Amino acid sequence: MHARAETLLLLVAISLLSVLPWHTLASGGGGGKPLVAAVTKDGSTSLYTVAVKDGRPLALDLSGLLVWSTCDASHSTVMPYERECIEANRYTPPSCWMQHGAGAGAGSDYRYGNKCTARPYNSLTGKCAPGDLTRTSLAADATNGSNPLYQVSFPAVAACAPESLLASLPAGAVGVAGLGRSELALHAQIAATQNVAKKFALCLPSVAVFGGGPFVLIFPYWRPDITARLSYTALRRSPELGAGGYYITAKGITVNHQVHQQLALPNHGPLVVQLSSTIPYTELRPDVYGPFIKAWDSITEWPKKVTPPVAPFELCYDSRTLSSNRLGYAVPEIDINLEDGATWHIFGGNSLVQVDDSTACFAFVEMKPEKVGYGNDAPAVVIGGYQMEHNLVVFDEEKQQLGFSGLLFGLQTTCNNFNFTVAA
Ligand SMILES: *[C@@H]1O[C@H](CO)[C@@H](O)[C@H](O)[C@H]1NC(C)=O
Ligand SMILES: *[C@@H]1O[C@H](CO)[C@@H](O)[C@H](O)[C@H]1NC(C)=O
């Protein structure tokens, strides 16, 4: 072919590419690049979603074991003997058996019959429902760590769920993207299909990156790779507390760096700390919450209190009597001193939440008795969404460690500064 014609063809091809919808550009293939998804925080439920299912949102659940959603009537099914079916049924929340029984109905034993039944679980309502395991496709954008590059659609195994299981999810959400410790969790399926690391990073309330790689925001202007600045602690498992969740352990909690404020905590073992994307604010077990809020209150005596406080909080302040620094309101620092030496710092930007124009509340709540259960065996602390916001938190299942940046305001940036413009 004539060289000029070739060039022309190439140009035509390039301009065609740029007008075609992205999904025609790449599919599956395991490009070896991490994927990025924009996270949206729902105002009324405070839940976080990613629109990876035909552009429709799935709620992120750090203890969810499956990806599940409502399905079309014509969905495909997985056979009961397939690996994915066995994995999907490896762990079933006990409440599912209570709700649906071991012997009731078709598919109650997933190994028999001609299709696989899974039990998608809604951790907000504690409800589950039997549903077919199906093969579907999800989509997100390949990323080099600072921009999306092109859209990738990839095959995934998901459970079908009835509409009724969507209760308590954000309006418009069609299911849940489990990010827990299962081969069928979203990040594990991305790792398997994209040939990337089995790890993911959350920069709530705005970004999720699956598969590792650098993480670079528009600011600060020297654009450091934020993953190079993380502290690490070991990730633990806790079959007793919930097979799917992420746990770390702490020696204690200090308020305002003061050793004498190291909380006198009742039991002497390490404090188990869980991370949850489905509770809006950090919850503390009552035996930990009591001394914690007392220590905070005794140190934070200068701002004017607002009474009665705004539910669900117990301490609220007239925010005009608080001053600010680059880490948010200038209030005492809370440190979760982790067992292996690192510290999870909580500054004003994560410890106080603005509830109206002139009121800011201490954004921690006491764990409800039904979550504590008998025997006080719930985690001492469950870090909720608000306390993770504007921190980069990396869940690395390959190294079994949790990486965390601390509040990004310290670097003069926020999680809203990811550049979602597709790089040319
Ligand atoms: C990602 O690609 C864009 C566009 O080519 C480039 O400007 C940016 O520096 C790249 N980022 C990284 C971290 O390599
Ligand atoms: C965001 O990325 C695009 C594509 O690489 C680039 O043209 C643009 O300048 C970036 N925006 C900022 C604010 O850096």
Tab-separated table of C-alpha atoms and ligand atoms in Angstrom:
chain	number	residue	atom	x	y	z
A	1	MET	CA	0.000	0.000	0.000
A	2	HIS	CA	1.083	3.505	-0.709
A	3	ALA	CA	2.659	5.067	2.372
A	4	ARG	CA	0.377	8.085	2.209
A	5	ALA	CA	-2.738	5.954	1.986
A	6	GLU	CA	-1.470	3.982	4.935
A	7	THR	CA	-1.087	7.103	7.000
A	8	LEU	CA	-4.514	8.216	5.962
A	9	LEU	CA	-6.026	4.878	6.954
A	10	LEU	CA	-4.290	5.091	10.283
A	11	LEU	CA	-5.687	8.555	10.832
A	12	VAL	CA	-9.163	7.336	9.955
A	13	ALA	CA	-8.706	4.452	12.349
A	14	ILE	CA	-7.577	6.759	15.130
A	15	SER	CA	-10.423	9.175	14.632
A	16	LEU	CA	-12.877	6.255	14.531
A	17	LEU	CA	-11.475	5.018	17.790
A	18	SER	CA	-12.010	8.352	19.404
A	19	VAL	CA	-15.715	8.471	18.494
A	20	LEU	CA	-16.527	4.840	19.281
A	21	PRO	CA	-17.854	4.082	22.733
A	22	TRP	CA	-15.022	2.993	24.986
A	23	HIS	CA	-16.259	-0.473	25.602
A	24	THR	CA	-15.399	-1.465	22.079
A	25	LEU	CA	-11.748	-0.703	22.683
A	26	ALA	CA	-10.831	-3.367	25.177
A	27	SER	CA	-12.515	-6.296	26.760
A	28	GLY	CA	-11.125	-8.777	29.254
A	29	GLY	CA	-7.707	-9.751	28.129
A	30	GLY	CA	-5.982	-9.146	31.438
A	31	GLY	CA	-4.071	-6.083	30.342
A	32	GLY	CA	-2.027	-6.133	33.527
A	33	LYS	CA	-3.111	-2.622	34.448
A	34	PRO	CA	-4.926	-1.737	37.648
A	35	LEU	CA	-8.486	-0.515	37.249
A	36	VAL	CA	-9.917	2.688	38.678
A	37	ALA	CA	-13.546	3.430	39.498
A	38	ALA	CA	-15.113	6.663	40.638
A	39	VAL	CA	-16.746	6.269	44.046
A	40	THR	CA	-19.938	8.141	44.889
A	41	LYS	CA	-21.151	8.750	48.423
A	42	ASP	CA	-24.912	8.576	48.789
A	43	GLY	CA	-26.231	11.479	50.819
A	44	SER	CA	-29.064	9.706	52.539
A	45	THR	CA	-27.448	6.347	53.427
A	46	SER	CA	-23.781	7.507	53.608
A	47	LEU	CA	-22.928	4.399	51.601
A	48	TYR	CA	-20.291	4.374	48.872
A	49	THR	CA	-21.006	3.025	45.411
A	50	VAL	CA	-19.085	2.263	42.204
A	51	ALA	CA	-20.892	2.144	38.856
A	52	VAL	CA	-19.302	-1.012	37.474
A	53	LYS	CA	-22.436	-2.941	36.453
A	54	ASP	CA	-23.676	-1.592	33.078
A	55	GLY	CA	-22.986	1.850	34.460
A	56	ARG	CA	-25.223	1.210	37.435
A	57	PRO	CA	-24.032	1.468	41.026
A	58	LEU	CA	-23.108	-1.324	43.406
A	59	ALA	CA	-22.559	-0.510	47.088
A	60	LEU	CA	-19.062	-1.216	48.447
A	61	ASP	CA	-18.970	-3.646	51.351
A	62	LEU	CA	-15.584	-4.432	52.903
A	63	SER	CA	-16.970	-7.567	54.504
A	64	GLY	CA	-19.014	-8.742	51.493
A	65	LEU	CA	-17.939	-12.061	50.003
A	66	LEU	CA	-19.790	-11.833	46.693
A	67	VAL	CA	-20.716	-9.421	43.977
A	68	TRP	CA	-24.497	-9.518	43.748
A	69	SER	CA	-27.224	-7.644	41.935
A	70	THR	CA	-30.675	-8.005	40.516
A	71	CYS	CA	-30.599	-9.988	37.238
A	72	ASP	CA	-32.491	-10.119	33.959
A	73	ALA	CA	-34.828	-13.098	33.651
A	74	SER	CA	-32.565	-14.471	30.926
A	75	HIS	CA	-29.317	-14.613	32.939
A	76	SER	CA	-26.831	-17.464	32.517
A	77	THR	CA	-26.217	-19.898	35.343
A	78	VAL	CA	-23.145	-21.587	36.796
A	79	MET	CA	-23.201	-25.368	37.280
A	80	PRO	CA	-23.187	-26.665	40.839
A	81	TYR	CA	-19.904	-28.535	40.428
A	82	GLU	CA	-17.980	-25.513	39.130
A	83	ARG	CA	-15.202	-24.023	41.225
A	84	GLU	CA	-17.033	-20.697	41.542
A	85	CYS	CA	-20.110	-22.416	42.964
A	86	ILE	CA	-18.089	-24.139	45.620
A	87	GLU	CA	-16.343	-20.860	46.476
A	88	ALA	CA	-19.669	-19.003	46.629
A	89	ASN	CA	-20.951	-21.506	49.166
A	90	ARG	CA	-17.787	-21.810	51.217
A	91	TYR	CA	-19.126	-19.472	53.819
A	92	THR	CA	-22.744	-18.549	54.407
A	93	PRO	CA	-23.693	-16.045	57.099
A	94	PRO	CA	-25.416	-17.982	59.905
A	95	SER	CA	-28.460	-15.746	59.643
A	96	CYS	CA	-29.069	-17.090	56.111
A	97	TRP	CA	-29.637	-20.568	57.450
A	98	MET	CA	-31.960	-19.182	60.071
A	99	GLN	CA	-33.936	-17.316	57.431
A	100	HIS	CA	-34.061	-20.009	54.781
A	101	GLY	CA	-33.314	-23.263	56.554
A	102	ALA	CA	-31.010	-26.014	55.450
A	103	GLY	CA	-33.637	-28.188	53.804
A	104	ALA	CA	-36.148	-25.748	52.436
A	105	GLY	CA	-36.657	-25.217	48.740
A	106	ALA	CA	-34.750	-25.921	45.559
A	107	GLY	CA	-31.033	-25.408	45.641
A	108	SER	CA	-30.737	-25.506	49.403
A	109	ASP	CA	-27.857	-27.888	48.851
A	110	TYR	CA	-25.931	-26.205	46.106
A	111	ARG	CA	-24.139	-29.360	44.949
A	112	TYR	CA	-27.203	-31.003	43.433
A	113	GLY	CA	-29.528	-29.900	40.666
A	114	ASN	CA	-28.613	-28.200	37.419
A	115	LYS	CA	-27.672	-24.751	38.578
A	116	CYS	CA	-25.744	-23.141	41.370
A	117	THR	CA	-27.529	-21.335	44.164
A	118	ALA	CA	-25.699	-18.696	46.189
A	119	ARG	CA	-26.888	-16.726	49.181
A	120	PRO	CA	-26.242	-13.038	48.625
A	121	TYR	CA	-26.265	-11.161	51.898
A	122	ASN	CA	-27.171	-7.560	52.709
A	123	SER	CA	-25.037	-6.656	55.718
A	124	LEU	CA	-27.112	-3.527	56.393
A	125	THR	CA	-30.362	-5.362	56.931
A	126	GLY	CA	-28.877	-8.747	57.901
A	127	LYS	CA	-31.081	-10.312	55.224
A	128	CYS	CA	-30.091	-12.808	52.607
A	129	ALA	CA	-31.919	-14.562	49.806
A	130	PRO	CA	-31.134	-17.572	47.630
A	131	GLY	CA	-30.219	-16.613	44.073
A	132	ASP	CA	-28.583	-18.087	40.993
A	133	LEU	CA	-24.884	-17.695	40.520
A	134	THR	CA	-24.421	-16.139	37.089
A	135	ARG	CA	-21.693	-15.040	34.693
A	136	THR	CA	-21.848	-11.408	33.796
A	137	SER	CA	-19.542	-8.634	32.795
A	138	LEU	CA	-18.445	-5.603	34.733
A	139	ALA	CA	-16.516	-2.576	33.576
A	140	ALA	CA	-14.018	-0.060	34.959
A	141	ASP	CA	-11.141	1.975	33.553
A	142	ALA	CA	-7.550	0.868	33.242
A	143	THR	CA	-5.325	3.389	35.029
A	144	ASN	CA	-1.675	4.337	35.252
A	145	GLY	CA	-2.286	5.674	38.745
A	146	SER	CA	-3.047	9.264	37.857
A	147	ASN	CA	-5.682	9.115	35.069
A	148	PRO	CA	-8.101	6.620	33.571
A	149	LEU	CA	-6.712	5.333	30.270
A	150	TYR	CA	-9.469	3.314	28.556
A	151	GLN	CA	-12.445	1.284	29.598
A	152	VAL	CA	-12.045	-2.417	30.273
A	153	SER	CA	-14.930	-4.802	30.559
A	154	PHE	CA	-14.184	-8.079	32.275
A	155	PRO	CA	-16.063	-11.267	32.997
A	156	ALA	CA	-17.257	-11.772	36.547
A	157	VAL	CA	-19.269	-14.217	38.578
A	158	ALA	CA	-22.099	-12.627	40.526
A	159	ALA	CA	-25.124	-13.798	42.447
A	160	CYS	CA	-28.629	-12.813	41.441
A	161	ALA	CA	-30.790	-11.301	44.145
A	162	PRO	CA	-34.452	-10.344	44.376
A	163	GLU	CA	-35.351	-6.629	44.441
A	164	SER	CA	-36.285	-6.988	48.095
A	165	LEU	CA	-32.626	-7.555	49.027
A	166	LEU	CA	-31.848	-3.992	47.867
A	167	ALA	CA	-33.548	-2.548	50.966
A	168	SER	CA	-31.372	0.051	52.754
A	169	LEU	CA	-29.056	0.466	49.752
A	170	PRO	CA	-28.808	3.853	48.010
A	171	ALA	CA	-31.604	4.687	45.586
A	172	GLY	CA	-30.555	3.456	42.155
A	173	ALA	CA	-28.074	0.875	43.454
A	174	VAL	CA	-28.635	-2.547	41.887
A	175	GLY	CA	-26.578	-4.602	44.313
A	176	VAL	CA	-23.384	-4.897	46.309
A	177	ALA	CA	-19.735	-5.178	45.348
A	178	GLY	CA	-18.218	-7.334	48.081
A	179	LEU	CA	-14.600	-6.415	48.828
A	180	GLY	CA	-14.124	-9.040	51.543
A	181	ARG	CA	-11.771	-11.970	51.733
A	182	SER	CA	-13.166	-14.279	49.110
A	183	GLU	CA	-12.115	-15.325	45.630
A	184	LEU	CA	-15.435	-13.965	44.386
A	185	ALA	CA	-15.024	-10.487	45.864
A	186	LEU	CA	-14.680	-7.738	43.275
A	187	HIS	CA	-10.956	-7.106	43.752
A	188	ALA	CA	-10.158	-10.838	43.666
A	189	GLN	CA	-12.019	-11.242	40.369
A	190	ILE	CA	-10.233	-8.214	38.925
A	191	ALA	CA	-6.892	-9.656	40.070
A	192	ALA	CA	-7.693	-12.956	38.368
A	193	THR	CA	-8.943	-11.513	35.079
A	194	GLN	CA	-6.591	-8.539	34.720
A	195	ASN	CA	-3.453	-10.254	35.924
A	196	VAL	CA	-2.877	-7.629	38.618
A	197	ALA	CA	-2.138	-7.842	42.336
A	198	LYS	CA	-4.851	-8.955	44.723
A	199	LYS	CA	-5.093	-5.624	46.474
A	200	PHE	CA	-7.192	-2.505	46.272
A	201	ALA	CA	-7.008	1.067	47.455
A	202	LEU	CA	-9.843	3.223	48.702
A	203	CYS	CA	-9.596	6.982	48.737
A	204	LEU	CA	-13.074	7.688	50.072
A	205	PRO	CA	-15.356	9.341	49.276
A	206	SER	CA	-14.163	9.488	45.656
A	207	VAL	CA	-11.876	6.811	44.237
A	208	ALA	CA	-11.207	3.068	44.274
A	209	VAL	CA	-8.232	1.461	42.534
A	210	PHE	CA	-8.039	-2.298	42.059
A	211	GLY	CA	-4.760	-4.095	41.482
A	212	GLY	CA	-2.035	-1.881	42.930
A	213	GLY	CA	0.188	0.615	41.144
A	214	PRO	CA	1.003	4.194	42.072
A	215	PHE	CA	-1.636	6.658	43.230
A	216	VAL	CA	-1.159	10.251	42.182
A	217	LEU	CA	-3.528	13.173	42.742
A	218	ILE	CA	-3.634	16.546	41.006
A	219	PHE	CA	-2.292	18.195	44.178
A	220	PRO	CA	0.130	18.749	45.743
A	221	TYR	CA	1.808	20.227	42.668
A	222	TRP	CA	4.920	18.044	42.963
A	223	ARG	CA	2.554	15.073	42.557
A	224	PRO	CA	4.079	12.420	44.807
A	225	ASP	CA	3.049	8.777	44.557
A	226	ILE	CA	0.988	8.540	47.720
A	227	THR	CA	1.442	4.772	47.957
A	228	ALA	CA	5.113	5.457	48.694
A	229	ARG	CA	4.111	7.265	51.882
A	230	LEU	CA	1.992	4.655	53.578
A	231	SER	CA	2.355	3.146	57.023
A	232	TYR	CA	1.630	-0.554	57.286
A	233	THR	CA	0.146	-2.965	59.743
A	234	ALA	CA	-0.669	-6.669	59.515
A	235	LEU	CA	-4.128	-7.690	58.379
A	236	ARG	CA	-5.707	-10.336	60.575
A	237	ARG	CA	-8.509	-12.737	59.994
A	238	SER	CA	-11.251	-13.453	62.423
A	239	PRO	CA	-13.474	-16.412	61.624
A	240	GLU	CA	-15.354	-15.751	64.878
A	241	LEU	CA	-16.060	-12.108	64.060
A	242	GLY	CA	-16.934	-12.682	60.418
A	243	ALA	CA	-14.955	-14.578	57.812
A	244	GLY	CA	-15.057	-11.827	55.243
A	245	GLY	CA	-13.801	-8.835	57.177
A	246	TYR	CA	-10.530	-6.932	57.533
A	247	TYR	CA	-9.104	-6.684	61.025
A	248	ILE	CA	-6.013	-5.099	62.540
A	249	THR	CA	-4.910	-5.101	66.176
A	250	ALA	CA	-4.012	-2.249	68.511
A	251	LYS	CA	-2.265	-1.898	71.865
A	252	GLY	CA	-4.382	1.043	72.852
A	253	ILE	CA	-5.766	4.437	71.967
A	254	THR	CA	-4.337	7.776	73.071
A	255	VAL	CA	-5.970	11.166	73.007
A	256	ASN	CA	-3.734	14.218	72.585
A	257	HIS	CA	-0.494	12.134	72.533
A	258	GLN	CA	-0.611	11.940	76.270
A	259	VAL	CA	0.572	8.696	77.668
A	260	HIS	CA	-1.476	9.313	80.779
A	261	GLN	CA	-4.483	9.508	78.520
A	262	GLN	CA	-3.781	6.035	77.207
A	263	LEU	CA	-7.216	4.689	77.834
A	264	ALA	CA	-7.557	2.348	80.734
A	265	LEU	CA	-9.041	-0.456	78.748
A	266	PRO	CA	-10.797	-3.303	80.448
A	267	ASN	CA	-9.332	-6.419	78.895
A	268	HIS	CA	-5.632	-6.799	78.564
A	269	GLY	CA	-5.330	-8.444	75.170
A	270	PRO	CA	-4.911	-6.451	71.973
A	271	LEU	CA	-7.835	-4.399	70.745
A	272	VAL	CA	-9.342	-5.812	67.594
A	273	VAL	CA	-10.080	-3.069	65.087
A	274	GLN	CA	-12.238	-3.747	62.034
A	275	LEU	CA	-12.620	-1.578	58.933
A	276	SER	CA	-16.120	-1.101	57.543
A	277	SER	CA	-17.411	0.787	54.532
A	278	THR	CA	-21.032	0.238	55.525
A	279	ILE	CA	-21.161	2.179	58.793
A	280	PRO	CA	-20.984	5.962	58.490
A	281	TYR	CA	-19.041	6.702	61.697
A	282	THR	CA	-16.582	4.717	63.808
A	283	GLU	CA	-18.283	2.562	66.405
A	284	LEU	CA	-16.659	1.625	69.699
A	285	ARG	CA	-17.686	-1.199	71.963
A	286	PRO	CA	-19.322	0.253	75.098
A	287	ASP	CA	-16.399	-0.674	77.394
A	288	VAL	CA	-14.042	1.217	75.063
A	289	TYR	CA	-16.418	4.035	74.105
A	290	GLY	CA	-16.975	5.110	77.726
A	291	PRO	CA	-13.345	5.875	78.647
A	292	PHE	CA	-12.643	7.180	75.138
A	293	ILE	CA	-15.327	9.849	75.053
A	294	LYS	CA	-14.546	10.787	78.650
A	295	ALA	CA	-10.861	11.314	77.823
A	296	TRP	CA	-11.788	13.399	74.768
A	297	ASP	CA	-14.313	15.472	76.668
A	298	SER	CA	-11.931	16.243	79.514
A	299	ILE	CA	-9.228	17.470	77.115
A	300	THR	CA	-11.524	19.321	74.696
A	301	GLU	CA	-12.972	21.783	77.133
A	302	TRP	CA	-12.593	25.149	75.378
A	303	PRO	CA	-15.175	25.055	72.563
A	304	LYS	CA	-18.752	25.918	73.406
A	305	LYS	CA	-20.925	22.821	73.573
A	306	VAL	CA	-24.230	22.576	71.768
A	307	THR	CA	-26.939	21.006	73.883
A	308	PRO	CA	-28.715	18.823	73.340
A	309	PRO	CA	-26.229	17.224	70.935
A	310	VAL	CA	-27.344	16.237	67.439
A	311	ALA	CA	-28.128	12.504	67.221
A	312	PRO	CA	-26.461	10.040	66.861
A	313	PHE	CA	-23.614	11.981	68.465
A	314	GLU	CA	-23.011	12.716	72.134
A	315	LEU	CA	-20.703	15.724	71.937
A	316	CYS	CA	-21.375	18.669	69.656
A	317	TYR	CA	-19.704	22.074	69.546
A	318	ASP	CA	-20.500	25.525	68.294
A	319	SER	CA	-18.065	25.438	65.397
A	320	ARG	CA	-17.564	29.224	65.550
A	321	THR	CA	-15.697	28.603	68.798
A	322	LEU	CA	-13.311	26.131	67.121
A	323	SER	CA	-10.261	27.163	65.156
A	324	SER	CA	-8.928	25.323	62.140
A	325	ASN	CA	-5.570	24.261	60.795
A	326	ARG	CA	-4.674	22.398	57.623
A	327	LEU	CA	-5.836	19.112	59.207
A	328	GLY	CA	-9.343	20.377	59.886
A	329	TYR	CA	-10.576	21.729	63.190
A	330	ALA	CA	-7.692	22.206	65.615
A	331	VAL	CA	-8.682	19.599	68.175
A	332	PRO	CA	-6.781	16.912	70.105
A	333	GLU	CA	-5.280	14.148	67.995
A	334	ILE	CA	-6.536	10.612	68.490
A	335	ASP	CA	-4.024	7.825	67.925
A	336	ILE	CA	-4.795	4.166	67.502
A	337	ASN	CA	-1.485	2.604	68.474
A	338	LEU	CA	-1.225	-0.561	66.462
A	339	GLU	CA	0.287	-3.703	67.830
A	340	ASP	CA	3.143	-3.836	65.361
A	341	GLY	CA	4.292	-0.259	65.965
A	342	ALA	CA	2.485	1.889	63.390
A	343	THR	CA	-0.056	4.500	64.414
A	344	TRP	CA	-3.403	5.327	62.811
A	345	HIS	CA	-3.699	9.080	63.481
A	346	ILE	CA	-7.089	10.757	63.521
A	347	PHE	CA	-7.070	14.550	63.137
A	348	GLY	CA	-9.857	17.125	63.216
A	349	GLY	CA	-10.816	16.495	59.587
A	350	ASN	CA	-11.839	12.963	60.546
A	351	SER	CA	-12.835	13.355	64.196
A	352	LEU	CA	-15.373	16.174	63.900
A	353	VAL	CA	-18.208	16.275	61.397
A	354	GLN	CA	-20.051	19.437	60.427
A	355	VAL	CA	-23.752	18.752	60.931
A	356	ASP	CA	-25.000	22.254	60.144
A	357	ASP	CA	-23.596	25.733	59.526
A	358	SER	CA	-22.567	26.289	63.102
A	359	THR	CA	-22.382	22.828	64.684
A	360	ALA	CA	-19.636	20.213	64.536
A	361	CYS	CA	-19.960	16.895	66.358
A	362	PHE	CA	-17.499	14.338	67.664
A	363	ALA	CA	-17.979	11.712	64.961
A	364	PHE	CA	-17.818	8.507	66.998
A	365	VAL	CA	-20.690	6.413	68.272
A	366	GLU	CA	-21.256	3.666	70.781
A	367	MET	CA	-21.765	0.192	69.352
A	368	LYS	CA	-25.335	-1.042	69.723
A	369	PRO	CA	-25.905	-3.919	72.150
A	370	GLU	CA	-27.132	-6.234	69.381
A	371	LYS	CA	-23.791	-5.829	67.630
A	372	VAL	CA	-21.819	-6.366	70.818
A	373	GLY	CA	-23.611	-9.624	71.485
A	374	TYR	CA	-23.104	-11.788	74.504
A	375	GLY	CA	-19.600	-12.079	75.876
A	376	ASN	CA	-18.326	-8.731	74.563
A	377	ASP	CA	-16.640	-10.463	71.667
A	378	ALA	CA	-17.337	-7.792	69.035
A	379	PRO	CA	-14.330	-5.824	67.732
A	380	ALA	CA	-13.294	-3.049	70.144
A	381	VAL	CA	-13.397	-0.507	67.332
A	382	VAL	CA	-15.004	-0.575	63.885
A	383	ILE	CA	-13.533	2.225	61.782
A	384	GLY	CA	-16.350	3.628	59.656
A	385	GLY	CA	-16.516	5.494	56.383
A	386	TYR	CA	-16.128	9.040	57.686
A	387	GLN	CA	-12.882	8.237	59.491
A	388	MET	CA	-11.423	6.713	56.297
A	389	GLU	CA	-12.366	9.661	54.092
A	390	HIS	CA	-9.502	11.615	52.547
A	391	ASN	CA	-7.085	8.912	53.694
A	392	LEU	CA	-5.628	6.466	51.171
A	393	VAL	CA	-6.220	2.984	52.581
A	394	VAL	CA	-4.718	-0.012	50.785
A	395	PHE	CA	-5.985	-3.529	51.476
A	396	ASP	CA	-3.260	-5.902	50.342
A	397	GLU	CA	-4.309	-9.528	50.471
A	398	GLU	CA	-1.079	-10.732	48.898
A	399	LYS	CA	1.084	-9.339	51.662
A	400	GLN	CA	-1.707	-9.562	54.234
A	401	GLN	CA	-1.169	-5.983	55.213
A	402	LEU	CA	-3.050	-2.739	55.436
A	403	GLY	CA	-1.397	0.431	54.184
A	404	PHE	CA	-2.716	3.829	55.251
A	405	SER	CA	-1.654	7.372	54.494
A	406	GLY	CA	-3.241	9.375	57.281
A	407	LEU	CA	-5.322	12.434	56.446
A	408	LEU	CA	-4.277	13.721	53.011
A	409	PHE	CA	-4.984	17.318	54.060
A	410	GLY	CA	-1.463	17.053	55.519
A	411	LEU	CA	-0.201	16.832	51.921
A	412	GLN	CA	-2.501	19.689	50.940
A	413	THR	CA	-4.755	17.403	48.954
A	414	THR	CA	-7.968	15.384	49.258
A	415	CYS	CA	-9.396	12.265	47.668
A	416	ASN	CA	-11.510	14.505	45.430
A	417	ASN	CA	-8.340	15.397	43.518
A	418	PHE	CA	-8.039	12.307	41.356
A	419	ASN	CA	-7.942	13.355	37.698
A	420	PHE	CA	-10.803	11.428	36.072
A	421	THR	CA	-10.134	12.957	32.668
A	422	VAL	CA	-9.046	10.217	30.292
A	423	ALA	CA	-5.418	10.715	29.328
A	424	ALA	CA	-4.987	11.372	25.622
B	1	LIG	C1	-0.453	8.688	33.220
B	1	LIG	O1	-0.658	9.100	31.893
B	1	LIG	C2	-0.793	10.523	31.717
B	1	LIG	C3	-1.080	10.784	30.281
B	1	LIG	O2	-0.138	10.162	29.450
B	1	LIG	C4	0.473	11.200	32.168
B	1	LIG	O3	0.317	12.596	32.059
B	1	LIG	C5	0.767	10.818	33.605
B	1	LIG	O4	1.993	11.364	34.019
B	1	LIG	C6	0.811	9.315	33.757
B	1	LIG	N1	0.922	9.046	35.184
B	1	LIG	C7	1.800	8.186	35.707
B	1	LIG	C8	1.775	8.034	37.180
B	1	LIG	O5	2.597	7.570	35.029
B	2	LIG	C1	-6.089	15.885	33.956
B	2	LIG	O1	-5.637	14.991	32.986
B	2	LIG	C2	-5.769	15.473	31.649
B	2	LIG	C3	-5.394	14.303	30.729
B	2	LIG	O2	-4.083	13.874	30.991
B	2	LIG	C4	-4.904	16.679	31.496
B	2	LIG	O3	-5.047	17.176	30.164
B	2	LIG	C5	-5.321	17.745	32.465
B	2	LIG	O4	-4.455	18.838	32.407
B	2	LIG	C6	-5.277	17.162	33.881
B	2	LIG	N1	-5.846	18.144	34.803
B	2	LIG	C7	-5.154	18.686	35.795
B	2	LIG	C8	-5.878	19.693	36.622
B	2	LIG	O5	-4.000	18.377	36.016
